[in-house]
PDB file of C-alpha atoms in Angstrom:
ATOM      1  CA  UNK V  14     -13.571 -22.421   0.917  1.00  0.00           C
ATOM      2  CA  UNK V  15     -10.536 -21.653   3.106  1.00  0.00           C
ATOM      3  CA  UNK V  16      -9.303 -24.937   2.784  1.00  0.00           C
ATOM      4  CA  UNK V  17      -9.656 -24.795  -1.180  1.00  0.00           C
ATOM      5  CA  UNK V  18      -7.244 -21.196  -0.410  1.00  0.00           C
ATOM      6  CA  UNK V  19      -4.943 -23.049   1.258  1.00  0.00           C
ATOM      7  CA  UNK V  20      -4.071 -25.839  -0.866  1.00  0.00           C
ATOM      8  CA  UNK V  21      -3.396 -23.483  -3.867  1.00  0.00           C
ATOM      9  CA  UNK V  22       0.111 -22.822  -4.709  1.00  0.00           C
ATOM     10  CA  UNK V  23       1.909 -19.565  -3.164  1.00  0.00           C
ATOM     11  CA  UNK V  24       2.098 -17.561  -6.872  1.00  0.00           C
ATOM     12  CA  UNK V  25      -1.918 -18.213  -7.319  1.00  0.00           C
ATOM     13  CA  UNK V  26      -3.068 -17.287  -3.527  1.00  0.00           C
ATOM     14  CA  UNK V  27      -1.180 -14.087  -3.830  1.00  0.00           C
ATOM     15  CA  UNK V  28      -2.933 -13.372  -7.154  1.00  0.00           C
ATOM     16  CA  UNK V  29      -6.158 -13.465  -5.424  1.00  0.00           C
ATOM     17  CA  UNK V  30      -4.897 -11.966  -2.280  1.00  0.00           C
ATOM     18  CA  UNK V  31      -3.858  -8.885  -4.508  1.00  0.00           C
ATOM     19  CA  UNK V  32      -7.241  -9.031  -6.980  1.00  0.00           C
ATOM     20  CA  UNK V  33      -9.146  -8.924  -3.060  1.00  0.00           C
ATOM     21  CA  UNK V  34      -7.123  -5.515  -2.454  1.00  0.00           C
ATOM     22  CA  UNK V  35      -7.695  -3.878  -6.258  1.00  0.00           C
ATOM     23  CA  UNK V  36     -11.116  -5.025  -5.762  1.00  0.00           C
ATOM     24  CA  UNK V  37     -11.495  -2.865  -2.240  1.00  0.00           C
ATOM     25  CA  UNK V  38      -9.810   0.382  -4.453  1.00  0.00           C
ATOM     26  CA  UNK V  39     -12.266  -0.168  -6.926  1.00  0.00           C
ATOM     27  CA  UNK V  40     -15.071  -0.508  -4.154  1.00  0.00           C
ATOM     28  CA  UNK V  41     -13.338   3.260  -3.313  1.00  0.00           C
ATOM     29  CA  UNK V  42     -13.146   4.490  -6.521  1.00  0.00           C
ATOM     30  CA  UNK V  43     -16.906   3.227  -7.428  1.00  0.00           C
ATOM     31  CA  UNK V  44     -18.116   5.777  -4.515  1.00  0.00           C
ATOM     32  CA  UNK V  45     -18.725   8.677  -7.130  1.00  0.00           C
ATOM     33  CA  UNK V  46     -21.444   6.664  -8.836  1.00  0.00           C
ATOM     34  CA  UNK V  47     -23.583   7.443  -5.545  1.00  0.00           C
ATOM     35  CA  UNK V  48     -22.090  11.315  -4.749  1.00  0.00           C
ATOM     36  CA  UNK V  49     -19.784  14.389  -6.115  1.00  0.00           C
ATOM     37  CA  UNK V  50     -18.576  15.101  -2.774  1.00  0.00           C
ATOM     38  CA  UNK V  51     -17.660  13.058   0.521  1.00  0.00           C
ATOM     39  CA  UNK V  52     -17.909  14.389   3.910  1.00  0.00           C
ATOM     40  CA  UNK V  53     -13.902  15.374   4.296  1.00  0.00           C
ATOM     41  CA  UNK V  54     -13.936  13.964   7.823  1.00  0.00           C
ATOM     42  CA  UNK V  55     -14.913  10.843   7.254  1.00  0.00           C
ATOM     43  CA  UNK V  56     -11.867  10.938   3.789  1.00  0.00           C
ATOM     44  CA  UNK V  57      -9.436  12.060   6.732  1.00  0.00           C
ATOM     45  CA  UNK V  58     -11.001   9.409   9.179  1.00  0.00           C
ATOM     46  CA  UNK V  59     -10.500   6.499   6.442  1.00  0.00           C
ATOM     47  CA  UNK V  60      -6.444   7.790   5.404  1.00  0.00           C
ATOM     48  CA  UNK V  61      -5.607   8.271   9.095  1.00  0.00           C
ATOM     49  CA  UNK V  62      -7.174   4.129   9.101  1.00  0.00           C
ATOM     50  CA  UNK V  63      -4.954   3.393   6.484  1.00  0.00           C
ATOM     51  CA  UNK V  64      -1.849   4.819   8.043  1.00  0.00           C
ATOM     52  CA  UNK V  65      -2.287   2.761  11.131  1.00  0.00           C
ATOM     53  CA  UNK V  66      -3.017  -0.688   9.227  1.00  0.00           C
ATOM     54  CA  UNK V  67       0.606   0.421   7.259  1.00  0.00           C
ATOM     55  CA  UNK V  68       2.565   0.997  10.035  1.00  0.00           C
ATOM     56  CA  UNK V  69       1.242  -2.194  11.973  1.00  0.00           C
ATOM     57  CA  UNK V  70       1.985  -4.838   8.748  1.00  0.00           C
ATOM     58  CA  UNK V  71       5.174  -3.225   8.297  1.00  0.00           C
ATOM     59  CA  UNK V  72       6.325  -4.389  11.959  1.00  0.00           C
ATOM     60  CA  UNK V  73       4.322  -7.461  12.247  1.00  0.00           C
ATOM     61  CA  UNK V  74       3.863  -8.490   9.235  1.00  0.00           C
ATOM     62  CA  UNK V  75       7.454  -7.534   7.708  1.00  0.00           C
ATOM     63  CA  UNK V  76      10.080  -6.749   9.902  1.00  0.00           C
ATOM     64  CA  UNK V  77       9.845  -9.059  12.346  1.00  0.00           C
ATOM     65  CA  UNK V  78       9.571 -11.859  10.542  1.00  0.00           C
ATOM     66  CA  UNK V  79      12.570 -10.611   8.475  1.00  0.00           C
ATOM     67  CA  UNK V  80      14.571 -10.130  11.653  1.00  0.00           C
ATOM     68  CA  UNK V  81      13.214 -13.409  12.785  1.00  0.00           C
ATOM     69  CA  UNK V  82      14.526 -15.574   9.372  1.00  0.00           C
ATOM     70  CA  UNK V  83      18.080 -13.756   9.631  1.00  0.00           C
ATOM     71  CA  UNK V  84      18.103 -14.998  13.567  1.00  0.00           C
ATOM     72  CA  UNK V  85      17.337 -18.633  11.945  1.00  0.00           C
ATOM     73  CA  UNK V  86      19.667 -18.330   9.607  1.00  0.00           C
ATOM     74  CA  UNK V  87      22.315 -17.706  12.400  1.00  0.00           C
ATOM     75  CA  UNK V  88      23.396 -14.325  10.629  1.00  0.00           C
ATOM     76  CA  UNK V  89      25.772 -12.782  13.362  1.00  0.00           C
ATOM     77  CA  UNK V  90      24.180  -9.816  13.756  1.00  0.00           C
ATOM     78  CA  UNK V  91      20.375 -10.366  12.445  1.00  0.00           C
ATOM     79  CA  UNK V  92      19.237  -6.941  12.296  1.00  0.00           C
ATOM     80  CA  UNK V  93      21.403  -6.119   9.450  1.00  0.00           C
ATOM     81  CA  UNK V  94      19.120  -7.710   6.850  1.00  0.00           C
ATOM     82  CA  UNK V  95      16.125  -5.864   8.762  1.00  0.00           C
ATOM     83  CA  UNK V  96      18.339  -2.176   8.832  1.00  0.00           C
ATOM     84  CA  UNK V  97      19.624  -2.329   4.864  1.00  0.00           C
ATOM     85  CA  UNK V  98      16.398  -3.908   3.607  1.00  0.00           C
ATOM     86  CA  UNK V  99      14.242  -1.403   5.179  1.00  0.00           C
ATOM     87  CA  UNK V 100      16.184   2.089   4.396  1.00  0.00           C
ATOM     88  CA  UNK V 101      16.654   0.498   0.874  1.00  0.00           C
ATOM     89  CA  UNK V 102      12.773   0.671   0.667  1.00  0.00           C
ATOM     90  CA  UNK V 103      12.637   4.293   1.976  1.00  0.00           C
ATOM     91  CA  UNK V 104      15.174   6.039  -0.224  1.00  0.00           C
ATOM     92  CA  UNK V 105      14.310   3.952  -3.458  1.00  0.00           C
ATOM     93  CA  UNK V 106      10.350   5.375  -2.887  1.00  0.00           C
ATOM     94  CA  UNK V 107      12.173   8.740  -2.760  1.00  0.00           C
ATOM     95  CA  UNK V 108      14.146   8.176  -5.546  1.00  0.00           C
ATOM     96  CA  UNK V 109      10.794   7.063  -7.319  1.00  0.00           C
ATOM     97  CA  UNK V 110       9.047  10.284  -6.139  1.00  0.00           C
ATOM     98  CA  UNK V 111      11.841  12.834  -7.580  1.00  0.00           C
ATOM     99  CA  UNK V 112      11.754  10.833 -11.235  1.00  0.00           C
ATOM    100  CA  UNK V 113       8.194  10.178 -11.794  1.00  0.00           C
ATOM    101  CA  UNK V 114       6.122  13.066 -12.346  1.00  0.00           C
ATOM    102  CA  UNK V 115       2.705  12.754  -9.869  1.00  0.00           C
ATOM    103  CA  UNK V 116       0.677  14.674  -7.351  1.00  0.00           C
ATOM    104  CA  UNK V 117      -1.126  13.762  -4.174  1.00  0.00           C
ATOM    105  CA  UNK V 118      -4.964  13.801  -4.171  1.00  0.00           C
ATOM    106  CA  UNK V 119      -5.410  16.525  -1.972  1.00  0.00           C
ATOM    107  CA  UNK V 120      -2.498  18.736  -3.077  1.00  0.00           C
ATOM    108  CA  UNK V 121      -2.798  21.532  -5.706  1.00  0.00           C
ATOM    109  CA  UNK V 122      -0.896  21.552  -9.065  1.00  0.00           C
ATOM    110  CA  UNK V 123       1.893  23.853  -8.165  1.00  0.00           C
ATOM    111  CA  UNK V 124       3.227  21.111  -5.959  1.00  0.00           C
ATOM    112  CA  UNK V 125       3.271  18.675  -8.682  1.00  0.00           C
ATOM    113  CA  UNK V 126       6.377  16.259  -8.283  1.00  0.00           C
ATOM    114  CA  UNK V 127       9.029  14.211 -10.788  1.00  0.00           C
ATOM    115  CA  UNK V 128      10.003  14.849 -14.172  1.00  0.00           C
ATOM    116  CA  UNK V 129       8.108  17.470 -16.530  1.00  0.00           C
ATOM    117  CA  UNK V 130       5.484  17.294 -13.657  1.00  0.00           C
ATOM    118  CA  UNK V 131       3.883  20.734 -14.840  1.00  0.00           C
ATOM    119  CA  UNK V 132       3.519  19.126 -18.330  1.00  0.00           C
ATOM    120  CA  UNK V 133       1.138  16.575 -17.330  1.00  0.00           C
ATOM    121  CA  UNK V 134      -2.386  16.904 -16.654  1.00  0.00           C
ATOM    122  CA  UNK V 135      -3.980  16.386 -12.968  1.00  0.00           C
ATOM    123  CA  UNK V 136      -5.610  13.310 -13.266  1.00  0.00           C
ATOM    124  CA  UNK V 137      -2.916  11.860 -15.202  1.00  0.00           C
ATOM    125  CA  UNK V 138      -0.784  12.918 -12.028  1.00  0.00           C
ATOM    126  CA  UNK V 139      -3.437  11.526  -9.200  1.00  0.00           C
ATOM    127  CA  UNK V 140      -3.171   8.162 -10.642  1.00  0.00           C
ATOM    128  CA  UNK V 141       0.705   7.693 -10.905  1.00  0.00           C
ATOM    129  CA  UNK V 142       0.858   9.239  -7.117  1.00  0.00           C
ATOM    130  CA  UNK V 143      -1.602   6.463  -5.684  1.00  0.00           C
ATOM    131  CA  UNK V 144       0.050   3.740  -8.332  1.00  0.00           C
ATOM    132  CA  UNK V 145       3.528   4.780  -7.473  1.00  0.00           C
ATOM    133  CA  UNK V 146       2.788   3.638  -3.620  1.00  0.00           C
ATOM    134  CA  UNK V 147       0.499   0.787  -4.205  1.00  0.00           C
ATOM    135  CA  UNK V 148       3.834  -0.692  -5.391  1.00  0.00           C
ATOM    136  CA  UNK V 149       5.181  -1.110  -1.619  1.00  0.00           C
ATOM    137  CA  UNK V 150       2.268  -2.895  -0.944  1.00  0.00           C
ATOM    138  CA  UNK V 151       2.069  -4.945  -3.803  1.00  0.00           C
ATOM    139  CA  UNK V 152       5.201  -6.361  -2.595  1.00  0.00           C
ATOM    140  CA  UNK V 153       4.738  -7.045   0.853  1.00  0.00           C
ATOM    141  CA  UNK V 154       2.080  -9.491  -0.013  1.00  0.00           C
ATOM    142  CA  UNK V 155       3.851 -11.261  -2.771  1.00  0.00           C
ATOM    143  CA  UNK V 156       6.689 -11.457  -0.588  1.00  0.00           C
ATOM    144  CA  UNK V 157       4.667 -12.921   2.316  1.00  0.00           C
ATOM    145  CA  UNK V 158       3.313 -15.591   0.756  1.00  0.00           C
ATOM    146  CA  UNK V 159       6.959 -16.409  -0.874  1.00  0.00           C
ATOM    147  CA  UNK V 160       8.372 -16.545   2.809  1.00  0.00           C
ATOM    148  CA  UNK V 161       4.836 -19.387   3.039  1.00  0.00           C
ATOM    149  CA  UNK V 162       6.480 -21.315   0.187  1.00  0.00           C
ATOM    150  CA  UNK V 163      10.031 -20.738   1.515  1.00  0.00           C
ATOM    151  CA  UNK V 164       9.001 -22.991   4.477  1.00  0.00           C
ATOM    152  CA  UNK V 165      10.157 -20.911   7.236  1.00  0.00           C
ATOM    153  CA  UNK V 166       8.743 -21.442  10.378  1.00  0.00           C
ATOM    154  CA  UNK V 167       8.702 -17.472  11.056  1.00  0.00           C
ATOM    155  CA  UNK V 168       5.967 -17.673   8.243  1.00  0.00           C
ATOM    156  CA  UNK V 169       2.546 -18.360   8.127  1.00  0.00           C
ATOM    157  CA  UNK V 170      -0.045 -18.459   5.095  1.00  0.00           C
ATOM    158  CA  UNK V 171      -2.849 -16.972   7.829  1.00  0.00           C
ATOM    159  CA  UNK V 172      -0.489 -13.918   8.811  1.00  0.00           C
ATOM    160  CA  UNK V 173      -0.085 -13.507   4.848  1.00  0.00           C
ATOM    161  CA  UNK V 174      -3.845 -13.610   4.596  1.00  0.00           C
ATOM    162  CA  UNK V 175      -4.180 -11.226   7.317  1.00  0.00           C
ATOM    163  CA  UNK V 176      -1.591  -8.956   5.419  1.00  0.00           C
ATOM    164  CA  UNK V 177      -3.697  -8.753   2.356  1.00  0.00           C
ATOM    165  CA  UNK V 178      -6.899  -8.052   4.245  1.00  0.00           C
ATOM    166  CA  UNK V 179      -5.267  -5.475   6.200  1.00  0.00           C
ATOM    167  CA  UNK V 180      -3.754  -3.542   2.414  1.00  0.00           C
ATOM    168  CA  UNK V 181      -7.315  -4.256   1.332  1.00  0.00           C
ATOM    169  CA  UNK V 182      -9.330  -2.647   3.961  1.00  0.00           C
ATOM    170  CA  UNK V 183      -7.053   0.536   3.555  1.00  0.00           C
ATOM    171  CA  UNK V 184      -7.490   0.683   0.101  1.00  0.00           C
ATOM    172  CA  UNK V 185     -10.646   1.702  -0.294  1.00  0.00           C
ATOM    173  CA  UNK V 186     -10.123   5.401   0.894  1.00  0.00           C
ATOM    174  CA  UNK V 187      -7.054   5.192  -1.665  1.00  0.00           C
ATOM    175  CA  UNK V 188      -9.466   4.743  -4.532  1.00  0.00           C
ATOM    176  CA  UNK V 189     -11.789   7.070  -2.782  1.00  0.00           C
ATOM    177  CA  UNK V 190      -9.150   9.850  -2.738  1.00  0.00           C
ATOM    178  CA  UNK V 191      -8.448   9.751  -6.430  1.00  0.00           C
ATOM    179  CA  UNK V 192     -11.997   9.237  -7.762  1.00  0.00           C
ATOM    180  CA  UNK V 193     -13.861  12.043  -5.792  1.00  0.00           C
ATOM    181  CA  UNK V 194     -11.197  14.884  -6.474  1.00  0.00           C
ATOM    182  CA  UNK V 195     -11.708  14.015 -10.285  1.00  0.00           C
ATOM    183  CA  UNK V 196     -15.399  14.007 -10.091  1.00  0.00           C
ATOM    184  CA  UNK V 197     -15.477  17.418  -8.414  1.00  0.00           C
ATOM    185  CA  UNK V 198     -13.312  19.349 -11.031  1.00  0.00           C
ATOM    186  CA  UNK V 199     -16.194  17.700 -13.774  1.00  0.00           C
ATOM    187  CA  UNK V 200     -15.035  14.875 -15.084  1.00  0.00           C
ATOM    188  CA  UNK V 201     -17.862  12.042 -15.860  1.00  0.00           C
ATOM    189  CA  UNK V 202     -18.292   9.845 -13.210  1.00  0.00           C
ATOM    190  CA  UNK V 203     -17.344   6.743 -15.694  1.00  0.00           C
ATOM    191  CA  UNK V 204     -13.837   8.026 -16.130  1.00  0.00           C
ATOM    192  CA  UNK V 205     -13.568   9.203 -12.182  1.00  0.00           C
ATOM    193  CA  UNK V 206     -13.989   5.683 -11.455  1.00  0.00           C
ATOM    194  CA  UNK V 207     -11.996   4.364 -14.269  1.00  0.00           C
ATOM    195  CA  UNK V 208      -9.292   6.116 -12.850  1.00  0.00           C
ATOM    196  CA  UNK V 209      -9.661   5.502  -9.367  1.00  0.00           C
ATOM    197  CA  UNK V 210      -9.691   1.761  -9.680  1.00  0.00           C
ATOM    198  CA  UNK V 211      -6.734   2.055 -12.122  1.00  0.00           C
ATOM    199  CA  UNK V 212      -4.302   3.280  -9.772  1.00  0.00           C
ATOM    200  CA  UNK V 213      -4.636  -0.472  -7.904  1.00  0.00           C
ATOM    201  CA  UNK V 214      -3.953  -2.895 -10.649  1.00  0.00           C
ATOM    202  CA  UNK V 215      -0.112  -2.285  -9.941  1.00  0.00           C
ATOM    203  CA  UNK V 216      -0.681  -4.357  -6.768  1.00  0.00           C
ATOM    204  CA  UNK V 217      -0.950  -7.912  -8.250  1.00  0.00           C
ATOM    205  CA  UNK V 218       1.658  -7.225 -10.954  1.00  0.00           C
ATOM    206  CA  UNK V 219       4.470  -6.230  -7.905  1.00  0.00           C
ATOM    207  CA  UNK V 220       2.759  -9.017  -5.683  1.00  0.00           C
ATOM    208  CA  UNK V 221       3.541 -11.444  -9.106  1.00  0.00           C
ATOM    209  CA  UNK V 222       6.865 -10.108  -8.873  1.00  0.00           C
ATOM    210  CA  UNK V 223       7.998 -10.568  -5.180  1.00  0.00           C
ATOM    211  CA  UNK V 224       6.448 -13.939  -4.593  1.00  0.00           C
ATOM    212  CA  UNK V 225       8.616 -15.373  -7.733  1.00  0.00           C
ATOM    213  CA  UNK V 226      11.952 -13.546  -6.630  1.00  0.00           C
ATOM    214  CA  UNK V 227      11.886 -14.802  -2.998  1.00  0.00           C
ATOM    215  CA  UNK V 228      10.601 -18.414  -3.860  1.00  0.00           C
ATOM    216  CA  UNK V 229      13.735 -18.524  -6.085  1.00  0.00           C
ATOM    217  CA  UNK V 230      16.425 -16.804  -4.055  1.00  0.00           C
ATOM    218  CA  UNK V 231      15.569 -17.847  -0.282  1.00  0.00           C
ATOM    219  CA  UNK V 232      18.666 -15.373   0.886  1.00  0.00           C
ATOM    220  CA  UNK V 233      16.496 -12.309  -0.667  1.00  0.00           C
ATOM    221  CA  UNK V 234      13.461 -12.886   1.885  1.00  0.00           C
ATOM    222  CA  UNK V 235      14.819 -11.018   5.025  1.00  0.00           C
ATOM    223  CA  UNK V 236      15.706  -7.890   2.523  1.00  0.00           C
ATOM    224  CA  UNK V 237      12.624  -8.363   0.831  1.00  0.00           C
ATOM    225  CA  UNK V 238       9.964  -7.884   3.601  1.00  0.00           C
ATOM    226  CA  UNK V 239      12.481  -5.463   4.995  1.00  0.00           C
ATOM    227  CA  UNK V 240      12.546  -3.285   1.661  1.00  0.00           C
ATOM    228  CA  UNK V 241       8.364  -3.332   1.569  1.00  0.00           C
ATOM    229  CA  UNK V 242       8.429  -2.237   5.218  1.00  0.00           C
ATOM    230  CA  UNK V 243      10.663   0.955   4.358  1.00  0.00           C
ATOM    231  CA  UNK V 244       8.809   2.224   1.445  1.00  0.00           C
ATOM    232  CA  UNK V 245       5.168   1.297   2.975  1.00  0.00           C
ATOM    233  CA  UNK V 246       6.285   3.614   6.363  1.00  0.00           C
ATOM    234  CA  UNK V 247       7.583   6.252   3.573  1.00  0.00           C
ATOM    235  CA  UNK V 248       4.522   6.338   2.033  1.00  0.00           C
ATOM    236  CA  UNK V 249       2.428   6.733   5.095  1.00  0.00           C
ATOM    237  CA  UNK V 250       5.169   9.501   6.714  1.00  0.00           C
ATOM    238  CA  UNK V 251       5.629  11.547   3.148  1.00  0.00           C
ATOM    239  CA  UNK V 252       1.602  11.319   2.167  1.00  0.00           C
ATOM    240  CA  UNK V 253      -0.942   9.438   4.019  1.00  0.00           C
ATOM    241  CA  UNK V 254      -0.288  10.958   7.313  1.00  0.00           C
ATOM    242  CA  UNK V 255      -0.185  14.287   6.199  1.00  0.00           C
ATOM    243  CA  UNK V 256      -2.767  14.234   3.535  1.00  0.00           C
ATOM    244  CA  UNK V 257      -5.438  13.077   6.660  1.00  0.00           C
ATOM    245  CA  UNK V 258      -4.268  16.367   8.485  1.00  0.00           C
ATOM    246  CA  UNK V 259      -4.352  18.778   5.975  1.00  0.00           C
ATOM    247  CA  UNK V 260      -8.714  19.530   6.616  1.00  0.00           C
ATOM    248  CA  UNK V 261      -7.860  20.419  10.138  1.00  0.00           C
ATOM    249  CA  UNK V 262      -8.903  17.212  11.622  1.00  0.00           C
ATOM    250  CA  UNK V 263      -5.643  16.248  12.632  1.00  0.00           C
ATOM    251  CA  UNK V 264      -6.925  14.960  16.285  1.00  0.00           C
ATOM    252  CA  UNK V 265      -9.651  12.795  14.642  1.00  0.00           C
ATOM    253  CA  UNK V 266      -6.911  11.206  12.113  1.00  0.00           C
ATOM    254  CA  UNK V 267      -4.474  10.790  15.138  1.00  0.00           C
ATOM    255  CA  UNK V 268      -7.206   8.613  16.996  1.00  0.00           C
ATOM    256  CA  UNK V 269      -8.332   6.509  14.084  1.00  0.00           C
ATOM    257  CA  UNK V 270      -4.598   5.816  12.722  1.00  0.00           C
ATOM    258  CA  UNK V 271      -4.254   4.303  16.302  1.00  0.00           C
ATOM    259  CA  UNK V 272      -7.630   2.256  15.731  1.00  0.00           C
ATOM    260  CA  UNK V 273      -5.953   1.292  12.439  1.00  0.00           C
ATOM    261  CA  UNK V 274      -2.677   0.376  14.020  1.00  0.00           C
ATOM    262  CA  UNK V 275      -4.421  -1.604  16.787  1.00  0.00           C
ATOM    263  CA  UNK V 276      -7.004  -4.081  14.570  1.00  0.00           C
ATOM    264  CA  UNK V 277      -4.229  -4.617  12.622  1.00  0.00           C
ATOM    265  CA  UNK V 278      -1.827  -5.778  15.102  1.00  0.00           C
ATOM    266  CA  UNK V 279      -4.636  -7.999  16.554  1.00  0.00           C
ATOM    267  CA  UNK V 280      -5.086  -9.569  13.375  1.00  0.00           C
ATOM    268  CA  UNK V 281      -1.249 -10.630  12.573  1.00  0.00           C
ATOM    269  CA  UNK V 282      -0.712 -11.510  16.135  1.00  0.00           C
ATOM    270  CA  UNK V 283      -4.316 -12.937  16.591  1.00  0.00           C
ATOM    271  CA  UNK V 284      -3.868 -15.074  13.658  1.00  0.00           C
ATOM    272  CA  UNK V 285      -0.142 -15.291  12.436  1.00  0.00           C
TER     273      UNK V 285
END
């Protein structure tokens, strides 16, 4: 089986690699077919998870290889790819934030963000918040397994794997957080779910998208993974992080971010 992965082309291994983490939202999402409510430190437990399997790809799994490919390139100074790449990623997520209307799972309607937020109903909002930031990670795995198909010897198609499983795992409390809040304020569980799992199909269309721009324009790779690091770390600094300490249980999420961050490291050093 992995050696039927392997010898598919870059564009169709990131399609499934993307489909794997969609799948895991929708595994999130399909939680409120079992339960209205979910025990709030285990939600906190699973986001703090997430932020520590963010912050880990976007060092190993992005940066450094970016820095890495601008150092084999010979670029005079290579962190400058790494530096513009990455702060691009940060303030175009902000810029994304203050245009499209959307609101975080766990925050109330007067905090609403974007355009006409107010206007729009909550679940409408929910969804665009947790499809707005899947974007990021969309990205990063299209535009690791374009850096695969570049050839360069800073890449490998098992540290690209190990990206996707990584987005995947922290997924699920993604889908989780959108599906539960719905069910509570009475919406049927059908739609809860519908919605939940909607929020990931952005991933494979962005993933499309990066593996296809890098494969063509080899230069864009070090800017590339350095742009998906940038807006995954602003999504985990401006809502994952905070949303996990907002309950209280901000020692519990500290810990388990740290688990996060740790099996994810071992897994793109482990096997990249």
């Amino acid at each position: 089986m992995i050696d039927n992965f392997l010898s598919l082309s870059p564009l169709v291994q990131t399609i499934i690699a993307t489909l794997f983490t969609w799948g895991m939202t929708a595994l999130g999402a399909a939680l409120v077919f079992t339960t209205k409510n979910f025990n709030q430190k285990l939600m906190d437990s699973m986001l703090g998870f997430a932020g520590g399997v963010m912050i880990a790809a976007s060092f190993w799994s992005l940066l450094s290889p970016a820095i890495d490919m601008a150092q084999e390139d010979n670029v005079t100074a290579a962190w400058i790819p790494a530096a513009v790449g990455f702060m691009f990623g940060g303030i175009f997520l902000w810029g994304i934030d203050k245009i499209i209307p959307h609101l975080h799972p766990t925050s109330k309607m007067t905090d609403a963000e974007g355009y006409n937020a107010k206007r729009r109903n909550r679940s409408t909002l929910m969804v665009l918040a947790i499809t707005l930031h899947n974007i990021p990670e969309g990205l990063a795995v299209g535009v690791a397994f374009g850096a695969v198909a570049a050839d360069l010897p800073s890449a490998s198609i098992t540290a690209a794997a190990a990206l996707g499983l990584g987005i995947g795992i922290q997924n699920l409390p993604e889908g989780v957080a959108v599906a539960m809040p719905l069910r509570r304020e009475g919406m049927s569980r059908r739609k809860s779910f519908f919605f939940g799992q909607l929020s990931g199909m952005v991933e494979p269309i962005a993933a499309i998208i990066g593996v296809l721009a890098v494969t063509y324009i080899d230069p864009l790779l070090p800017y590339a993974l350095s742009f998906a690091a940038g807006a995954m770390i602003f999504v985990v600094a401006e809502e994952v992080i905070p949303g996990s300490q907002e309950e209280g249980n901000k020692d519990l999420a500290s810990m388990i971010l740290m688990i996060g961050f740790t099996i994810m490291m071992i897994l793109d050093v482990a096997l990249g």
